[in-house]
């Protein structure tokens, strides 16, 4: 499946782009409305983009009454990204979403670098959310931990059905003249090409640690990038920063992905799934 990365596409202003995906992922929704951080919130760097949006969103009440009915009419499965500051808040939002047929999957954003980190661990949040909903739960993890495979194992044990990998990494851009931070809050989340090798490593580690289904993301710009994520162990891939420069990226990347698979003699990119691990697997079985 080809998805968008949370926060990188507004389906209500660009419904055709959303329809060109296999599922639409919302921006992270929190219990209360959030204005987000002070401007400037976006800056380009030599290797990608920095953002400090700070989870600006209408809050769960307005999301459920206003946004969700419209998203349900898109004709594309809707994944809702959920955020909070405590495990109870995640659980509350999950239970609010549980009865809404429009929601196919919940992605737990336990990894936003632009807000204070939740006090609880990813596993505690997944565990609380698991008790609150029957919907499939995907945990979105940060690569900024010593061993993301261990975090993935803990999330799996707590009841996660899948993993979204990865969120942005914290970065800083200084103004070349004043040498002051360009972004309002100072630091922001780095996305785009610089993230790709880090994201691939996280996907490979979590695949080896859990063999859970994974949505891979981080710097995907071409079909070959996407195929690399599949080879590292992602069943699905998501497009983030690339959508800001190329709204036609979903159709283009789909074509390139099939072409890259065909060049290798495969009639589906599924054949690439986890091939990066073949040596490791044969080492394990011999
Ligand atoms: C402007 C912007 C806003 C984002 N907002 C969210 C968000 O609300 N929730 C979330 O889980 N990730 C958010 N992300 C992170 C993306 O979903 C994705 O994990 C990250 O950008 C890496 O993918 P990319 O390099 O293809 O952009 C945001 C990223 C950007 C650039």
PDB file of N, CA and C and ligand atoms in Angstrom, residues 5-8 27-28 42 49 51 53 55 109 140 166-168 191-192 195 217-219 240-241 244, ligand 1:
ATOM      1  N   UNK A   5       2.417  10.350   4.610  1.00  0.00           N
ATOM      2  CA  UNK A   5       2.893  10.439   5.995  1.00  0.00           C
ATOM      3  C   UNK A   5       2.028  11.469   6.718  1.00  0.00           C
ATOM      4  N   UNK A   6       1.718  11.190   7.982  1.00  0.00           N
ATOM      5  CA  UNK A   6       0.869  12.093   8.770  1.00  0.00           C
ATOM      6  C   UNK A   6       1.392  13.533   8.720  1.00  0.00           C
ATOM      7  N   UNK A   7       0.490  14.480   8.539  1.00  0.00           N
ATOM      8  CA  UNK A   7       0.853  15.898   8.575  1.00  0.00           C
ATOM      9  C   UNK A   7       1.389  16.433   7.263  1.00  0.00           C
ATOM     10  N   UNK A   8       1.475  15.584   6.235  1.00  0.00           N
ATOM     11  CA  UNK A   8       2.074  16.016   4.967  1.00  0.00           C
ATOM     12  C   UNK A   8       1.054  16.147   3.840  1.00  0.00           C
ATOM     13  N   UNK A  27      -3.446  14.234   9.925  1.00  0.00           N
ATOM     14  CA  UNK A  27      -2.504  14.876  10.830  1.00  0.00           C
ATOM     15  C   UNK A  27      -2.852  14.407  12.242  1.00  0.00           C
ATOM     16  N   UNK A  28      -1.870  14.398  13.132  1.00  0.00           N
ATOM     17  CA  UNK A  28      -2.116  13.917  14.492  1.00  0.00           C
ATOM     18  C   UNK A  28      -3.208  14.740  15.184  1.00  0.00           C
ATOM     19  N   UNK A  42       8.455  26.305   9.153  1.00  0.00           N
ATOM     20  CA  UNK A  42       9.043  25.443   8.119  1.00  0.00           C
ATOM     21  C   UNK A  42      10.312  26.099   7.596  1.00  0.00           C
ATOM     22  N   UNK A  49      13.997  19.046   5.049  1.00  0.00           N
ATOM     23  CA  UNK A  49      13.149  20.131   5.544  1.00  0.00           C
ATOM     24  C   UNK A  49      13.054  20.059   7.067  1.00  0.00           C
ATOM     25  N   UNK A  51      10.590  21.167  10.265  1.00  0.00           N
ATOM     26  CA  UNK A  51       9.293  21.746  10.593  1.00  0.00           C
ATOM     27  C   UNK A  51       9.109  21.758  12.098  1.00  0.00           C
ATOM     28  N   UNK A  53       5.737  22.430  13.384  1.00  0.00           N
ATOM     29  CA  UNK A  53       4.300  22.727  13.377  1.00  0.00           C
ATOM     30  C   UNK A  53       3.741  22.610  14.799  1.00  0.00           C
ATOM     31  N   UNK A  55       1.986  19.986  16.163  1.00  0.00           N
ATOM     32  CA  UNK A  55       0.695  19.287  16.238  1.00  0.00           C
ATOM     33  C   UNK A  55      -0.513  20.230  16.257  1.00  0.00           C
ATOM     34  N   UNK A 109       0.887   8.306  17.490  1.00  0.00           N
ATOM     35  CA  UNK A 109       2.114   9.101  17.328  1.00  0.00           C
ATOM     36  C   UNK A 109       2.775   9.232  18.698  1.00  0.00           C
ATOM     37  N   UNK A 140       3.742   4.617  15.825  1.00  0.00           N
ATOM     38  CA  UNK A 140       4.723   5.375  15.038  1.00  0.00           C
ATOM     39  C   UNK A 140       5.898   5.736  15.932  1.00  0.00           C
ATOM     40  N   UNK A 166       9.657   6.100   9.965  1.00  0.00           N
ATOM     41  CA  UNK A 166       9.971   6.723  11.238  1.00  0.00           C
ATOM     42  C   UNK A 166       9.386   8.126  11.285  1.00  0.00           C
ATOM     43  N   UNK A 167       9.371   8.715  12.479  1.00  0.00           N
ATOM     44  CA  UNK A 167       9.054  10.135  12.611  1.00  0.00           C
ATOM     45  C   UNK A 167      10.331  10.937  12.354  1.00  0.00           C
ATOM     46  N   UNK A 168      10.195  12.261  12.382  1.00  0.00           N
ATOM     47  CA  UNK A 168      11.354  13.121  12.096  1.00  0.00           C
ATOM     48  C   UNK A 168      12.360  13.092  13.246  1.00  0.00           C
ATOM     49  N   UNK A 191      13.026  16.197   8.123  1.00  0.00           N
ATOM     50  CA  UNK A 191      12.452  15.161   7.249  1.00  0.00           C
ATOM     51  C   UNK A 191      13.136  15.266   5.898  1.00  0.00           C
ATOM     52  N   UNK A 192      12.815  14.321   5.013  1.00  0.00           N
ATOM     53  CA  UNK A 192      13.378  14.367   3.668  1.00  0.00           C
ATOM     54  C   UNK A 192      14.611  13.479   3.540  1.00  0.00           C
ATOM     55  N   UNK A 195      16.885  11.667   6.065  1.00  0.00           N
ATOM     56  CA  UNK A 195      16.299  10.686   6.979  1.00  0.00           C
ATOM     57  C   UNK A 195      16.331   9.267   6.416  1.00  0.00           C
ATOM     58  N   UNK A 217       8.782   5.002   6.020  1.00  0.00           N
ATOM     59  CA  UNK A 217       8.815   6.372   5.485  1.00  0.00           C
ATOM     60  C   UNK A 217      10.057   7.089   5.976  1.00  0.00           C
ATOM     61  N   UNK A 218      10.426   8.123   5.229  1.00  0.00           N
ATOM     62  CA  UNK A 218      11.612   8.916   5.563  1.00  0.00           C
ATOM     63  C   UNK A 218      12.399   9.149   4.290  1.00  0.00           C
ATOM     64  N   UNK A 219      12.153  10.313   3.661  1.00  0.00           N
ATOM     65  CA  UNK A 219      12.952  10.694   2.499  1.00  0.00           C
ATOM     66  C   UNK A 219      12.624   9.976   1.208  1.00  0.00           C
ATOM     67  N   UNK A 240       5.999  11.677   2.477  1.00  0.00           N
ATOM     68  CA  UNK A 240       5.876  12.847   3.332  1.00  0.00           C
ATOM     69  C   UNK A 240       6.312  14.108   2.619  1.00  0.00           C
ATOM     70  N   UNK A 241       7.534  14.536   2.895  1.00  0.00           N
ATOM     71  CA  UNK A 241       8.063  15.799   2.381  1.00  0.00           C
ATOM     72  C   UNK A 241       7.921  15.925   0.865  1.00  0.00           C
ATOM     73  N   UNK A 244       5.074  17.940  -0.662  1.00  0.00           N
ATOM     74  CA  UNK A 244       5.080  19.412  -0.662  1.00  0.00           C
ATOM     75  C   UNK A 244       5.645  19.953  -1.973  1.00  0.00           C
TER      76      UNK A 244
HETATM   77  C1  LIG B   1       5.187  19.554   7.917  1.00  0.00           C
HETATM   78  C2  LIG B   1       5.215  18.215   8.585  1.00  0.00           C
HETATM   79  C3  LIG B   1       4.226  17.903   9.526  1.00  0.00           C
HETATM   80  C4  LIG B   1       4.226  16.648  10.162  1.00  0.00           C
HETATM   81  N1  LIG B   1       3.241  16.367  11.068  1.00  0.00           N
HETATM   82  C5  LIG B   1       3.205  15.126  11.633  1.00  0.00           C
HETATM   83  C6  LIG B   1       2.139  14.769  12.519  1.00  0.00           C
HETATM   84  O1  LIG B   1       1.212  15.527  12.786  1.00  0.00           O
HETATM   85  N2  LIG B   1       2.175  13.516  13.076  1.00  0.00           N
HETATM   86  C7  LIG B   1       3.170  12.609  12.787  1.00  0.00           C
HETATM   87  O2  LIG B   1       3.140  11.480  13.307  1.00  0.00           O
HETATM   88  N3  LIG B   1       4.176  12.930  11.928  1.00  0.00           N
HETATM   89  C8  LIG B   1       4.212  14.155  11.361  1.00  0.00           C
HETATM   90  N4  LIG B   1       5.227  14.463  10.478  1.00  0.00           N
HETATM   91  C9  LIG B   1       6.266  13.452  10.181  1.00  0.00           C
HETATM   92  C10 LIG B   1       5.921  12.686   8.894  1.00  0.00           C
HETATM   93  O3  LIG B   1       4.704  11.982   9.048  1.00  0.00           O
HETATM   94  C11 LIG B   1       7.057  11.677   8.547  1.00  0.00           C
HETATM   95  O4  LIG B   1       7.205  10.761   9.620  1.00  0.00           O
HETATM   96  C12 LIG B   1       8.397  12.361   8.299  1.00  0.00           C
HETATM   97  O5  LIG B   1       8.222  13.594   7.637  1.00  0.00           O
HETATM   98  C13 LIG B   1       9.365  11.478   7.501  1.00  0.00           C
HETATM   99  O6  LIG B   1       8.945  11.265   6.178  1.00  0.00           O
HETATM  100  P1  LIG B   1       9.473  12.171   4.940  1.00  0.00           P
HETATM  101  O7  LIG B   1      10.962  12.277   5.066  1.00  0.00           O
HETATM  102  O8  LIG B   1       9.036  11.445   3.717  1.00  0.00           O
HETATM  103  O9  LIG B   1       8.818  13.500   5.076  1.00  0.00           O
HETATM  104  C14 LIG B   1       5.242  15.698   9.839  1.00  0.00           C
HETATM  105  C15 LIG B   1       6.220  16.023   8.892  1.00  0.00           C
HETATM  106  C16 LIG B   1       6.213  17.247   8.264  1.00  0.00           C
HETATM  107  C17 LIG B   1       7.285  17.542   7.236  1.00  0.00           C
END
